[in-house]
Amino acid sequence: MSIPATQLRPGMIIKHNNDLHSVFSVEHRTPGNLRAFIQAKLRNLRTGAMSSTLPLADPIEKVQRG
């Protein structure tokens, strides 16, 4: 199920770059005269590595738990 980046919430599990990630934090940024974007910190569930993704303009694949 695809969702826009504005609907990301901490704790969600998403598929990004063919890996499952847990959303650690989400921030809506508006730097000066530039366009607004969403900055999210993601934790890779396979490796445990943290990454910061800028910007998340494309639809994001949300994974259903269960």
mmCIF file with all atom_site columns, C-alpha atoms in Angstrom:
data_model
loop_
_atom_site.group_PDB
_atom_site.id
_atom_site.type_symbol
_atom_site.label_atom_id
_atom_site.label_alt_id
_atom_site.label_comp_id
_atom_site.label_asym_id
_atom_site.label_entity_id
_atom_site.label_seq_id
_atom_site.pdbx_PDB_ins_code
_atom_site.Cartn_x
_atom_site.Cartn_y
_atom_site.Cartn_z
_atom_site.occupancy
_atom_site.B_iso_or_equiv
_atom_site.pdbx_formal_charge
_atom_site.auth_seq_id
_atom_site.auth_comp_id
_atom_site.auth_asym_id
_atom_site.auth_atom_id
_atom_site.pdbx_PDB_model_num
ATOM 1  C CA . MET A 1 1  ? 0.000  0.000  0.000  1.00 0.00 ? 1  MET A CA 1
ATOM 2  C CA . SER A 1 2  ? 1.574  3.291  -1.096 1.00 0.00 ? 2  SER A CA 1
ATOM 3  C CA . ILE A 1 3  ? 1.294  6.394  1.071  1.00 0.00 ? 3  ILE A CA 1
ATOM 4  C CA . PRO A 1 4  ? 2.634  9.945  0.624  1.00 0.00 ? 4  PRO A CA 1
ATOM 5  C CA . ALA A 1 5  ? 5.632  10.975 2.748  1.00 0.00 ? 5  ALA A CA 1
ATOM 6  C CA . THR A 1 6  ? 3.424  13.396 4.704  1.00 0.00 ? 6  THR A CA 1
ATOM 7  C CA . GLN A 1 7  ? 1.626  10.406 6.253  1.00 0.00 ? 7  GLN A CA 1
ATOM 8  C CA . LEU A 1 8  ? 4.787  8.805  7.670  1.00 0.00 ? 8  LEU A CA 1
ATOM 9  C CA . ARG A 1 9  ? 4.677  8.304  11.435 1.00 0.00 ? 9  ARG A CA 1
ATOM 10 C CA . PRO A 1 10 ? 7.302  6.972  13.878 1.00 0.00 ? 10 PRO A CA 1
ATOM 11 C CA . GLY A 1 11 ? 6.931  3.234  14.371 1.00 0.00 ? 11 GLY A CA 1
ATOM 12 C CA . MET A 1 12 ? 5.651  2.507  10.847 1.00 0.00 ? 12 MET A CA 1
ATOM 13 C CA . ILE A 1 13 ? 7.404  -0.151 8.806  1.00 0.00 ? 13 ILE A CA 1
ATOM 14 C CA . ILE A 1 14 ? 8.089  0.774  5.190  1.00 0.00 ? 14 ILE A CA 1
ATOM 15 C CA . LYS A 1 15 ? 9.876  -0.740 2.210  1.00 0.00 ? 15 LYS A CA 1
ATOM 16 C CA . HIS A 1 16 ? 12.668 1.547  0.948  1.00 0.00 ? 16 HIS A CA 1
ATOM 17 C CA . ASN A 1 17 ? 15.404 0.492  -1.522 1.00 0.00 ? 17 ASN A CA 1
ATOM 18 C CA . ASN A 1 18 ? 14.081 -3.105 -1.370 1.00 0.00 ? 18 ASN A CA 1
ATOM 19 C CA . ASP A 1 19 ? 14.727 -3.335 2.407  1.00 0.00 ? 19 ASP A CA 1
ATOM 20 C CA . LEU A 1 20 ? 12.342 -3.086 5.338  1.00 0.00 ? 20 LEU A CA 1
ATOM 21 C CA . HIS A 1 21 ? 12.844 -0.018 7.520  1.00 0.00 ? 21 HIS A CA 1
ATOM 22 C CA . SER A 1 22 ? 11.252 1.203  10.733 1.00 0.00 ? 22 SER A CA 1
ATOM 23 C CA . VAL A 1 23 ? 10.498 4.940  10.797 1.00 0.00 ? 23 VAL A CA 1
ATOM 24 C CA . PHE A 1 24 ? 12.399 6.384  13.765 1.00 0.00 ? 24 PHE A CA 1
ATOM 25 C CA . SER A 1 25 ? 11.499 10.069 13.394 1.00 0.00 ? 25 SER A CA 1
ATOM 26 C CA . VAL A 1 26 ? 9.821  12.342 10.846 1.00 0.00 ? 26 VAL A CA 1
ATOM 27 C CA . GLU A 1 27 ? 10.339 16.077 10.404 1.00 0.00 ? 27 GLU A CA 1
ATOM 28 C CA . HIS A 1 28 ? 8.686  18.515 8.000  1.00 0.00 ? 28 HIS A CA 1
ATOM 29 C CA . ARG A 1 29 ? 11.352 21.032 6.940  1.00 0.00 ? 29 ARG A CA 1
ATOM 30 C CA . THR A 1 30 ? 10.919 24.399 5.210  1.00 0.00 ? 30 THR A CA 1
ATOM 31 C CA . PRO A 1 31 ? 14.391 25.897 4.685  1.00 0.00 ? 31 PRO A CA 1
ATOM 32 C CA . GLY A 1 32 ? 14.139 29.625 3.880  1.00 0.00 ? 32 GLY A CA 1
ATOM 33 C CA . ASN A 1 33 ? 12.989 30.297 0.317  1.00 0.00 ? 33 ASN A CA 1
ATOM 34 C CA . LEU A 1 34 ? 13.253 26.648 -0.745 1.00 0.00 ? 34 LEU A CA 1
ATOM 35 C CA . ARG A 1 35 ? 10.461 24.105 -1.101 1.00 0.00 ? 35 ARG A CA 1
ATOM 36 C CA . ALA A 1 36 ? 9.341  22.148 1.927  1.00 0.00 ? 36 ALA A CA 1
ATOM 37 C CA . PHE A 1 37 ? 10.323 18.498 2.250  1.00 0.00 ? 37 PHE A CA 1
ATOM 38 C CA . ILE A 1 38 ? 10.026 15.582 4.637  1.00 0.00 ? 38 ILE A CA 1
ATOM 39 C CA . GLN A 1 39 ? 13.155 14.345 6.410  1.00 0.00 ? 39 GLN A CA 1
ATOM 40 C CA . ALA A 1 40 ? 12.876 10.914 8.002  1.00 0.00 ? 40 ALA A CA 1
ATOM 41 C CA . LYS A 1 41 ? 15.318 8.865  10.052 1.00 0.00 ? 41 LYS A CA 1
ATOM 42 C CA . LEU A 1 42 ? 14.963 5.207  9.173  1.00 0.00 ? 42 LEU A CA 1
ATOM 43 C CA . ARG A 1 43 ? 16.313 2.075  10.865 1.00 0.00 ? 43 ARG A CA 1
ATOM 44 C CA . ASN A 1 44 ? 17.077 -0.833 8.544  1.00 0.00 ? 44 ASN A CA 1
ATOM 45 C CA . LEU A 1 45 ? 15.447 -3.899 10.110 1.00 0.00 ? 45 LEU A CA 1
ATOM 46 C CA . ARG A 1 46 ? 17.952 -6.303 8.538  1.00 0.00 ? 46 ARG A CA 1
ATOM 47 C CA . THR A 1 47 ? 21.201 -4.528 9.484  1.00 0.00 ? 47 THR A CA 1
ATOM 48 C CA . GLY A 1 48 ? 20.082 -2.172 12.277 1.00 0.00 ? 48 GLY A CA 1
ATOM 49 C CA . ALA A 1 49 ? 21.785 0.789  10.559 1.00 0.00 ? 49 ALA A CA 1
ATOM 50 C CA . MET A 1 50 ? 20.246 4.257  10.851 1.00 0.00 ? 50 MET A CA 1
ATOM 51 C CA . SER A 1 51 ? 19.907 6.412  7.757  1.00 0.00 ? 51 SER A CA 1
ATOM 52 C CA . SER A 1 52 ? 18.499 9.802  6.959  1.00 0.00 ? 52 SER A CA 1
ATOM 53 C CA . THR A 1 53 ? 16.519 10.137 3.762  1.00 0.00 ? 53 THR A CA 1
ATOM 54 C CA . LEU A 1 54 ? 16.130 13.500 2.010  1.00 0.00 ? 54 LEU A CA 1
ATOM 55 C CA . PRO A 1 55 ? 13.610 14.229 0.501  1.00 0.00 ? 55 PRO A CA 1
ATOM 56 C CA . LEU A 1 56 ? 10.856 11.647 0.367  1.00 0.00 ? 56 LEU A CA 1
ATOM 57 C CA . ALA A 1 57 ? 8.812  12.999 -2.525 1.00 0.00 ? 57 ALA A CA 1
ATOM 58 C CA . ASP A 1 58 ? 7.859  9.663  -4.094 1.00 0.00 ? 58 ASP A CA 1
ATOM 59 C CA . PRO A 1 59 ? 5.060  7.490  -2.706 1.00 0.00 ? 59 PRO A CA 1
ATOM 60 C CA . ILE A 1 60 ? 6.309  5.135  0.015  1.00 0.00 ? 60 ILE A CA 1
ATOM 61 C CA . GLU A 1 61 ? 5.409  1.460  0.283  1.00 0.00 ? 61 GLU A CA 1
ATOM 62 C CA . LYS A 1 62 ? 3.917  0.779  3.715  1.00 0.00 ? 62 LYS A CA 1
ATOM 63 C CA . VAL A 1 63 ? 4.195  -2.805 4.994  1.00 0.00 ? 63 VAL A CA 1
ATOM 64 C CA . GLN A 1 64 ? 1.247  -4.349 6.837  1.00 0.00 ? 64 GLN A CA 1
ATOM 65 C CA . ARG A 1 65 ? 2.109  -6.139 10.063 1.00 0.00 ? 65 ARG A CA 1
ATOM 66 C CA . GLY A 1 66 ? 0.546  -9.457 10.662 1.00 0.00 ? 66 GLY A CA 1
#
